[in-house]
Short mmCIF file of N, CA and C and ligand atoms in Angstrom, two decimals:
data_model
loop_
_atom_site.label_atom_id
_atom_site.label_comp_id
_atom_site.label_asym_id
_atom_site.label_seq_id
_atom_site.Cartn_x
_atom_site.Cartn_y
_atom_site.Cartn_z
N UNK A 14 265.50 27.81 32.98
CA UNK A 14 265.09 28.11 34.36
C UNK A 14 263.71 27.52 34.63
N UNK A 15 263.56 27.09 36.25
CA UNK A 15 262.11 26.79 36.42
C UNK A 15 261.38 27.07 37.14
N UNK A 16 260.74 27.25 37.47
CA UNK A 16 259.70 28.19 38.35
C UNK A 16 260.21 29.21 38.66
N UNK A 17 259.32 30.74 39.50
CA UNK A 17 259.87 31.16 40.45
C UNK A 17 259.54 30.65 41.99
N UNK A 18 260.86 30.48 42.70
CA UNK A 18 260.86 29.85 43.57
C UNK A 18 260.45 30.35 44.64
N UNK A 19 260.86 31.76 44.81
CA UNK A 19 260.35 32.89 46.02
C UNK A 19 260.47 34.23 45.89
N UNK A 20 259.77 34.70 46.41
CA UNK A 20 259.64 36.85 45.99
C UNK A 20 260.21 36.95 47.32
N UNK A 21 261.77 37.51 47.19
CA UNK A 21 261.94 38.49 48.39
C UNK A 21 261.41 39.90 48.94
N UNK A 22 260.96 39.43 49.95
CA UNK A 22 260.51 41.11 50.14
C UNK A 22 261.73 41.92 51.85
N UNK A 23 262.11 42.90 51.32
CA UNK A 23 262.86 43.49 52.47
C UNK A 23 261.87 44.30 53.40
N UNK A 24 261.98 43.68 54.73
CA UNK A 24 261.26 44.46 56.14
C UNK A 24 262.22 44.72 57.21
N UNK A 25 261.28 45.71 57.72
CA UNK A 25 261.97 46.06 59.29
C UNK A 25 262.07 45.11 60.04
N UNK A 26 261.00 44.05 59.95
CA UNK A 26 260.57 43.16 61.14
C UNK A 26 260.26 41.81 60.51
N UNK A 27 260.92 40.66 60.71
CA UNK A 27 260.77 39.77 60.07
C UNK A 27 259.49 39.21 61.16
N UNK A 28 259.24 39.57 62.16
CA UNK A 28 258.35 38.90 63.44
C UNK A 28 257.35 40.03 63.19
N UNK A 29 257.42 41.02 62.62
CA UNK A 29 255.90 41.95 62.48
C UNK A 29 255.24 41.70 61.21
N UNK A 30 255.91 41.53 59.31
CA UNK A 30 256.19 41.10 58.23
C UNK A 30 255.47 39.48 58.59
N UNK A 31 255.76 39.00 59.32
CA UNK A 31 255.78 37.55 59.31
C UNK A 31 254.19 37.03 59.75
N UNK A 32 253.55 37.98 60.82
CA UNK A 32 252.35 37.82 61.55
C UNK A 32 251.37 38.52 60.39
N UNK A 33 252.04 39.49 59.20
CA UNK A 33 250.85 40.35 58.49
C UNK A 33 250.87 38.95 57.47
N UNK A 34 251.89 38.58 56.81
CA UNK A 34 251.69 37.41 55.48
C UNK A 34 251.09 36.72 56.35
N UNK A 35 251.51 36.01 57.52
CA UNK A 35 250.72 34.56 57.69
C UNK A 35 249.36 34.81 57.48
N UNK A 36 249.06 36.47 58.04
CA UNK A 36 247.26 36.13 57.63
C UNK A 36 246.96 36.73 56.51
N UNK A 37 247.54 37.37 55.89
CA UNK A 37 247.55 37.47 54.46
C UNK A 37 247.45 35.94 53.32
N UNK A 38 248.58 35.39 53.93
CA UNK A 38 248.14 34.28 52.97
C UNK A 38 247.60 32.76 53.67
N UNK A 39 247.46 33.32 54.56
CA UNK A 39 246.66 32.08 55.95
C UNK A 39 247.49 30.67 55.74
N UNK A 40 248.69 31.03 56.35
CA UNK A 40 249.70 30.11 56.69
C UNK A 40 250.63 30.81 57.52
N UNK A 41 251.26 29.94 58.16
CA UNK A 41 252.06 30.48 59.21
C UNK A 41 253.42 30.45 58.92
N UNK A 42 254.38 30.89 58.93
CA UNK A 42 255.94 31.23 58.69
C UNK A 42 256.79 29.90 59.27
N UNK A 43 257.03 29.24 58.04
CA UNK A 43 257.14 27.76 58.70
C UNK A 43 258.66 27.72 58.71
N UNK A 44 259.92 28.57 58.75
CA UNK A 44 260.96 28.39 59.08
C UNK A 44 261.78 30.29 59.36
N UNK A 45 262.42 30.15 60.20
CA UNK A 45 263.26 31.13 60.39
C UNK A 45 264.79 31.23 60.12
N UNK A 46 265.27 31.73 59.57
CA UNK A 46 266.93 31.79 59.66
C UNK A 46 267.37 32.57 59.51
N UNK A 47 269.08 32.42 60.22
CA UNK A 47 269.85 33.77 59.95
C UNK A 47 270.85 33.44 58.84
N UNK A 48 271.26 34.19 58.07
CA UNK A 48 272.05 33.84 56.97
C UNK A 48 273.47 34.94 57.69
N UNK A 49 274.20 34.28 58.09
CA UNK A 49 275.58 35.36 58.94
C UNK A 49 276.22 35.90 57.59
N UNK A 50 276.53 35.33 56.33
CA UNK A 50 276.78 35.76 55.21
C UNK A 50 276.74 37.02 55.09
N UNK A 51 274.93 37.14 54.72
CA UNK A 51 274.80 38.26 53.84
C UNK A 51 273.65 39.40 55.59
N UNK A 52 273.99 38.99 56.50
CA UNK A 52 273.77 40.10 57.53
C UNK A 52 272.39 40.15 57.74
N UNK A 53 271.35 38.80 57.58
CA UNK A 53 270.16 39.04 57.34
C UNK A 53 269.45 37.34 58.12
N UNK A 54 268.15 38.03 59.12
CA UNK A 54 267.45 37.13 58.89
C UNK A 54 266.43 37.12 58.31
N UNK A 55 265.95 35.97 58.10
CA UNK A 55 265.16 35.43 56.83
C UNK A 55 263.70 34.48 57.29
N UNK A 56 262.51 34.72 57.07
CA UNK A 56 261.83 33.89 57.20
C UNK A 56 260.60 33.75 56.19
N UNK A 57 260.21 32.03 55.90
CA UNK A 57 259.59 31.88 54.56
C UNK A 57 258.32 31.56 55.08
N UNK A 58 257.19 31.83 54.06
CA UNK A 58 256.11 31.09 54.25
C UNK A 58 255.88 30.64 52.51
N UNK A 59 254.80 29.46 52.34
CA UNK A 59 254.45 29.10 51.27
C UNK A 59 253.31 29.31 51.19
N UNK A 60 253.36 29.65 49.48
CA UNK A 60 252.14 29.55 48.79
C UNK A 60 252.08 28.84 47.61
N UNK A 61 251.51 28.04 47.83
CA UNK A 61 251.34 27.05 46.57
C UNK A 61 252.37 26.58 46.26
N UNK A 62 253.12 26.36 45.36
CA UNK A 62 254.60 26.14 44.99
C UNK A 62 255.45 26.99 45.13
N UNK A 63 254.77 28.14 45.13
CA UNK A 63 255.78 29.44 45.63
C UNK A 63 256.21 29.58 46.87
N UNK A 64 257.31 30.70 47.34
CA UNK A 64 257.63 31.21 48.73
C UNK A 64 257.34 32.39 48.78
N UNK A 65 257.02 32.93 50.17
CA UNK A 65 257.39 34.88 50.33
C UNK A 65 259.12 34.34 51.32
N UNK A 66 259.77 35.17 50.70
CA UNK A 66 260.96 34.87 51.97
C UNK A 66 261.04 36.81 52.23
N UNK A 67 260.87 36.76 53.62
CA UNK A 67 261.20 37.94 54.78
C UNK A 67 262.23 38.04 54.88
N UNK A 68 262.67 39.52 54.37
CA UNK A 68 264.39 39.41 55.09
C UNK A 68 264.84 40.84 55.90
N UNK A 69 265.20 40.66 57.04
CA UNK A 69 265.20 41.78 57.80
C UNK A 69 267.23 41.97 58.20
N UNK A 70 267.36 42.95 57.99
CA UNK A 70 268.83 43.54 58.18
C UNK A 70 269.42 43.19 59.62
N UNK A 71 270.49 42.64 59.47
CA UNK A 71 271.18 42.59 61.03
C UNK A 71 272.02 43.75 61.25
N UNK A 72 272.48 44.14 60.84
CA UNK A 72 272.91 45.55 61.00
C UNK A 72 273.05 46.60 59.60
N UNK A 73 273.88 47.93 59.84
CA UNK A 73 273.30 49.06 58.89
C UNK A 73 274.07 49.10 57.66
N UNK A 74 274.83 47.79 57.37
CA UNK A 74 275.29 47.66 56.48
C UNK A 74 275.29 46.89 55.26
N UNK A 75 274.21 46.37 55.81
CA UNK A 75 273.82 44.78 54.78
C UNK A 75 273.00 45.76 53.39
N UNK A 76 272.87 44.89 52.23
CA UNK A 76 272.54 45.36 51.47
C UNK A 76 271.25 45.15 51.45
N UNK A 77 269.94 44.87 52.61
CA UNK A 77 268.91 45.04 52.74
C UNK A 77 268.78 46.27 53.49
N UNK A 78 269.64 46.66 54.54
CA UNK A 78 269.30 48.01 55.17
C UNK A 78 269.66 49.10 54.00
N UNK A 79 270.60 49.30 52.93
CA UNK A 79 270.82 49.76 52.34
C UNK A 79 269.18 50.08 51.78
N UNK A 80 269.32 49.02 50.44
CA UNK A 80 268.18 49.16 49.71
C UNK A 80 266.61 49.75 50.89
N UNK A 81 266.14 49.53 52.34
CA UNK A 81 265.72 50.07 52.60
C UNK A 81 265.58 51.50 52.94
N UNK A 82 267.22 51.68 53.16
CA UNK A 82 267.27 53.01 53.47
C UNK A 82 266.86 53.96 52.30
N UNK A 83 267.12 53.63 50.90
CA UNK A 83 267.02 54.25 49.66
C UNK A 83 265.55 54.08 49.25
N UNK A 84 264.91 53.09 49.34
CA UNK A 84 263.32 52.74 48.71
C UNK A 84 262.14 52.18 49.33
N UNK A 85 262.85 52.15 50.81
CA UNK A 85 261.57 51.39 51.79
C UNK A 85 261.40 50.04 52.00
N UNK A 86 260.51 49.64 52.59
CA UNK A 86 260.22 48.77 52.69
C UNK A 86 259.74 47.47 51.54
N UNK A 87 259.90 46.92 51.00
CA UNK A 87 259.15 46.49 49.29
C UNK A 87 259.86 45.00 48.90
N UNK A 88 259.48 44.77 47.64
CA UNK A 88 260.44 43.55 47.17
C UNK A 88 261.11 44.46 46.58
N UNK A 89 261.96 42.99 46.52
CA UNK A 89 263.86 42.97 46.95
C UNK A 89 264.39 42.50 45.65
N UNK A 90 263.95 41.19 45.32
CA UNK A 90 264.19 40.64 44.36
C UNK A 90 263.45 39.25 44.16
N UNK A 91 263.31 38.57 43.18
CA UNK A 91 262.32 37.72 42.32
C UNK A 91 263.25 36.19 42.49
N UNK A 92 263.14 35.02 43.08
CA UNK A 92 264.03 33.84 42.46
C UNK A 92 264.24 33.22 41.86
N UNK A 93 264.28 32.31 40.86
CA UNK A 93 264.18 31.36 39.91
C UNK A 93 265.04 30.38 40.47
N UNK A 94 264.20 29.24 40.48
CA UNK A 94 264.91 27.87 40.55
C UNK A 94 265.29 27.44 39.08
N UNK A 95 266.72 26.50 39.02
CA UNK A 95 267.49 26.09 38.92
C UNK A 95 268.14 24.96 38.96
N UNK A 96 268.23 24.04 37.70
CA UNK A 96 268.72 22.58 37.86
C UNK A 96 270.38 22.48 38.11
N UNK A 97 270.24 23.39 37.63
CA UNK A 97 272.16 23.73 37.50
C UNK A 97 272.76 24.99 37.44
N UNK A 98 273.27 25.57 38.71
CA UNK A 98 273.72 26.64 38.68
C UNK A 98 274.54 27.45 37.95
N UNK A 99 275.44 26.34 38.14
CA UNK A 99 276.82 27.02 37.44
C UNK A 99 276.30 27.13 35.36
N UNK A 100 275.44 26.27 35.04
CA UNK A 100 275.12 25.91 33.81
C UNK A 100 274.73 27.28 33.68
N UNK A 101 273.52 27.70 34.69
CA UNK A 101 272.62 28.81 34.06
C UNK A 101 274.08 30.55 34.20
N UNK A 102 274.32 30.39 35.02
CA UNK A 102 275.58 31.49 35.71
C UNK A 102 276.61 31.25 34.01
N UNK A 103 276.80 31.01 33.54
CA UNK A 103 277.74 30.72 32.14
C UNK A 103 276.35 31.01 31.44
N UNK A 104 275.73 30.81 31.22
CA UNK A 104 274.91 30.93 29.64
C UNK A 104 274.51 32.21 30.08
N UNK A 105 274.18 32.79 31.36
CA UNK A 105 273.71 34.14 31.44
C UNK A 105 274.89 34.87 31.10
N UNK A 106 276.24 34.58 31.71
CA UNK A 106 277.25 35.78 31.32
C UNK A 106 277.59 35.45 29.81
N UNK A 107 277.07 34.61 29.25
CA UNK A 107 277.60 34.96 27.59
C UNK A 107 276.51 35.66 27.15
N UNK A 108 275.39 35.59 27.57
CA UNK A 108 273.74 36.79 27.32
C UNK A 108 274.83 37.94 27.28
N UNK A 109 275.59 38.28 28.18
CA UNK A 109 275.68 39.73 28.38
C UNK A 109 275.17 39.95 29.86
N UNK A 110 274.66 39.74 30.72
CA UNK A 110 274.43 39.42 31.92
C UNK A 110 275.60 39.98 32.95
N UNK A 111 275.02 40.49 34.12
CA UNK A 111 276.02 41.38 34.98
C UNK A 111 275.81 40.28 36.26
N UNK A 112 276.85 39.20 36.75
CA UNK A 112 276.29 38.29 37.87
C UNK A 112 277.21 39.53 38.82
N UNK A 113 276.10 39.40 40.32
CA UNK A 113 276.96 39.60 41.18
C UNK A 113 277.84 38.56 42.06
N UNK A 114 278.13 37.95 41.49
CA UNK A 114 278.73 37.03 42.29
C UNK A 114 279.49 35.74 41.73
N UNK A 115 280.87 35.73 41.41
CA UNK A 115 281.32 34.90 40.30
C UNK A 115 280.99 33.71 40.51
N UNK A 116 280.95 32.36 41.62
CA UNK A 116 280.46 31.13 42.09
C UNK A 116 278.94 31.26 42.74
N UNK A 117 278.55 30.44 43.09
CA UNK A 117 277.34 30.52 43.74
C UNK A 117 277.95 30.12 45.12
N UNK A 118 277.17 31.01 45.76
CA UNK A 118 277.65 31.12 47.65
C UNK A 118 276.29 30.61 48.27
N UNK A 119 276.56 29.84 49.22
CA UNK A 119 275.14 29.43 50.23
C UNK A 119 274.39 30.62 50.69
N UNK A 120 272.98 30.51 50.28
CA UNK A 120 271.82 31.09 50.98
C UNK A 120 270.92 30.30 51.71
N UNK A 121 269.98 31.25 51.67
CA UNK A 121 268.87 30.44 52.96
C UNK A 121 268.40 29.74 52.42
N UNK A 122 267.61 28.65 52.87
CA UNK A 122 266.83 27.85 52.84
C UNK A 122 267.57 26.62 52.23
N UNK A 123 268.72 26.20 52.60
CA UNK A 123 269.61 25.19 51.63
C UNK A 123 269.58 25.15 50.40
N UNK A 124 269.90 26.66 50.29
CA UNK A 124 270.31 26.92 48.29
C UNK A 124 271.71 27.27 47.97
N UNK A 125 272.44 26.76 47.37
CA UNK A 125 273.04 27.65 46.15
C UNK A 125 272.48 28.86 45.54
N UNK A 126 272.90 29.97 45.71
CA UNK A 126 272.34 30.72 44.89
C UNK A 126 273.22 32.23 44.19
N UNK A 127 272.80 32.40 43.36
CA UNK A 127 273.32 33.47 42.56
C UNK A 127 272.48 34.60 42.57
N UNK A 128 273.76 36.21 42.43
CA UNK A 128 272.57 37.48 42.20
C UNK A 128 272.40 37.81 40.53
N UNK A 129 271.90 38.32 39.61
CA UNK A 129 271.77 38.79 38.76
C UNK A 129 271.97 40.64 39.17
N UNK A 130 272.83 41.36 38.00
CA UNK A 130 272.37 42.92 38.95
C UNK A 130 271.08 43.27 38.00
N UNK A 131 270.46 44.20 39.28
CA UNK A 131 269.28 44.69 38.74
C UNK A 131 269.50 45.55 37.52
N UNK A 132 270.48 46.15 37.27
CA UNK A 132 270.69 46.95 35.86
C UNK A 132 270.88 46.30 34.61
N UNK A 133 271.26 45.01 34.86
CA UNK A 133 271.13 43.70 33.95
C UNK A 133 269.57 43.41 33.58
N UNK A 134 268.60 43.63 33.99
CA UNK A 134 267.07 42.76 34.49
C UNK A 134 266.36 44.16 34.54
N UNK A 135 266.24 45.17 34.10
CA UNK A 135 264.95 46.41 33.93
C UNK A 135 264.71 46.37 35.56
N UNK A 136 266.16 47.18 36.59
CA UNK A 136 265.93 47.44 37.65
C UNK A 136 265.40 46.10 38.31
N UNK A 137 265.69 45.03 38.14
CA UNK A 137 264.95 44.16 39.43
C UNK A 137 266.06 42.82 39.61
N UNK A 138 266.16 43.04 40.71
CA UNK A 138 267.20 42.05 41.46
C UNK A 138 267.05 40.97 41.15
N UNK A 139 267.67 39.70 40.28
CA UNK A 139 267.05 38.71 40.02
C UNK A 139 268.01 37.64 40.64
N UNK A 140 267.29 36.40 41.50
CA UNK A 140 268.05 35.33 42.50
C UNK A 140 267.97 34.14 41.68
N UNK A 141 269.36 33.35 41.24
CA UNK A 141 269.07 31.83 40.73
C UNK A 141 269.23 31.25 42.28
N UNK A 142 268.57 30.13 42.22
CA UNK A 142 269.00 29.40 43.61
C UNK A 142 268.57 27.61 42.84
N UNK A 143 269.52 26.95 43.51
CA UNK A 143 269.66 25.50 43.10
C UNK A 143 269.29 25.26 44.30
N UNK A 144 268.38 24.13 44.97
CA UNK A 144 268.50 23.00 45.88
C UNK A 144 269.81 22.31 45.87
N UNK A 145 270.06 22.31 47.42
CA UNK A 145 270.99 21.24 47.23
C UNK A 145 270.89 19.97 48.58
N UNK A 146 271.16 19.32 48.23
CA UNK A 146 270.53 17.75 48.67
C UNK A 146 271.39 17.83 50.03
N UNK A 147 270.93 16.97 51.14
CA UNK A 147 271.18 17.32 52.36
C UNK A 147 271.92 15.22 52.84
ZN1 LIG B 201 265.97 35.00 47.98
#
C-alpha cells in the first residue's frame, strides 16, 4: 500500500464542514460531488499530498447517517492508495481480512475503491482506493 490518500470525516454539512477546514487548513474545497451509490455528498480539500474528504448523508439511510446517528459527527474512515486493487483485495482476504465489498465499486473522486470492516482494523473503517485514468 501507499500513502494515505484521504481521512474521511462524516458531517451534517458538507457547505458548513467545508467553510471550517478551508480555514482550518487555509485552502478552499476544491471539488464537490455526489456519489448516488453510496447516498452521499462528498467534498475534498488538500493538504499536502493528503485529502480531508467531507461526506454528508443524502438521506437517513446511508451508512454515514447511520454511523452519525450512533457516534456523531467524527472520522469515518482512513484511505490508502493503491497500485492495484484487486492485488491488494486478495492478499488482504488471505490475511484473514473482512472486505466489505467483494469487487471494487466506483467512488468519489475517480477511484476504485474498496471497504475493509472496521472489526477487521481495531474498530476503524479502512478505504483502498486505486486511481483510475480518465
Ligand atoms: Zn473515502
Amino acid at each position: 500500500m501507499n500513502k494515505v490518500e484521504h481521512i474521511g470525516i462524516a458531517v451534517n454539512s458538507v457547505k458548513l464542514a467545508g467553510e471550517i477546514y478551508s480555514k482550518l487548513l487555509n485552502t478552499p474545497v476544491y471539488k464537490t460531488e455526489t456519489v448516488e451509490s453510496e447516498h452521499v455528498v462528498t467534498a475534498f480539500l488538500q493538504s499536502g499530498p493528503n485529502k480531508i474528504e467531507l461526506l454528508e448523508s443524502l438521506n437517513d439511510d446511508s451508512a454515514i447517517a447511520k454511523f452519525i446517528a450512533k457516534k456523531g459527527e467524527g472520522i469515518h474512515h482512513i484511505a490508502f492508495e493503491v497500485d492495484d486493487i484487486n492485488a491488494e483485495m486478495q492478499r488482504l482476504k488471505a490475511e484473514g481480512f473482512v472486505l466489505l465489498n467483494d469487487k471494487p465499486k466506483q467512488g468519489a473522486d475517480n477511484k476504485l475503491v474498496c471497504f475493509v470492516h472496521p472489526k477487521s482494523a481495531n474498530g476503524v473503517l479502512i478505504e483502498l482506493c486505486q486511481e483510475v485514468s480518465v
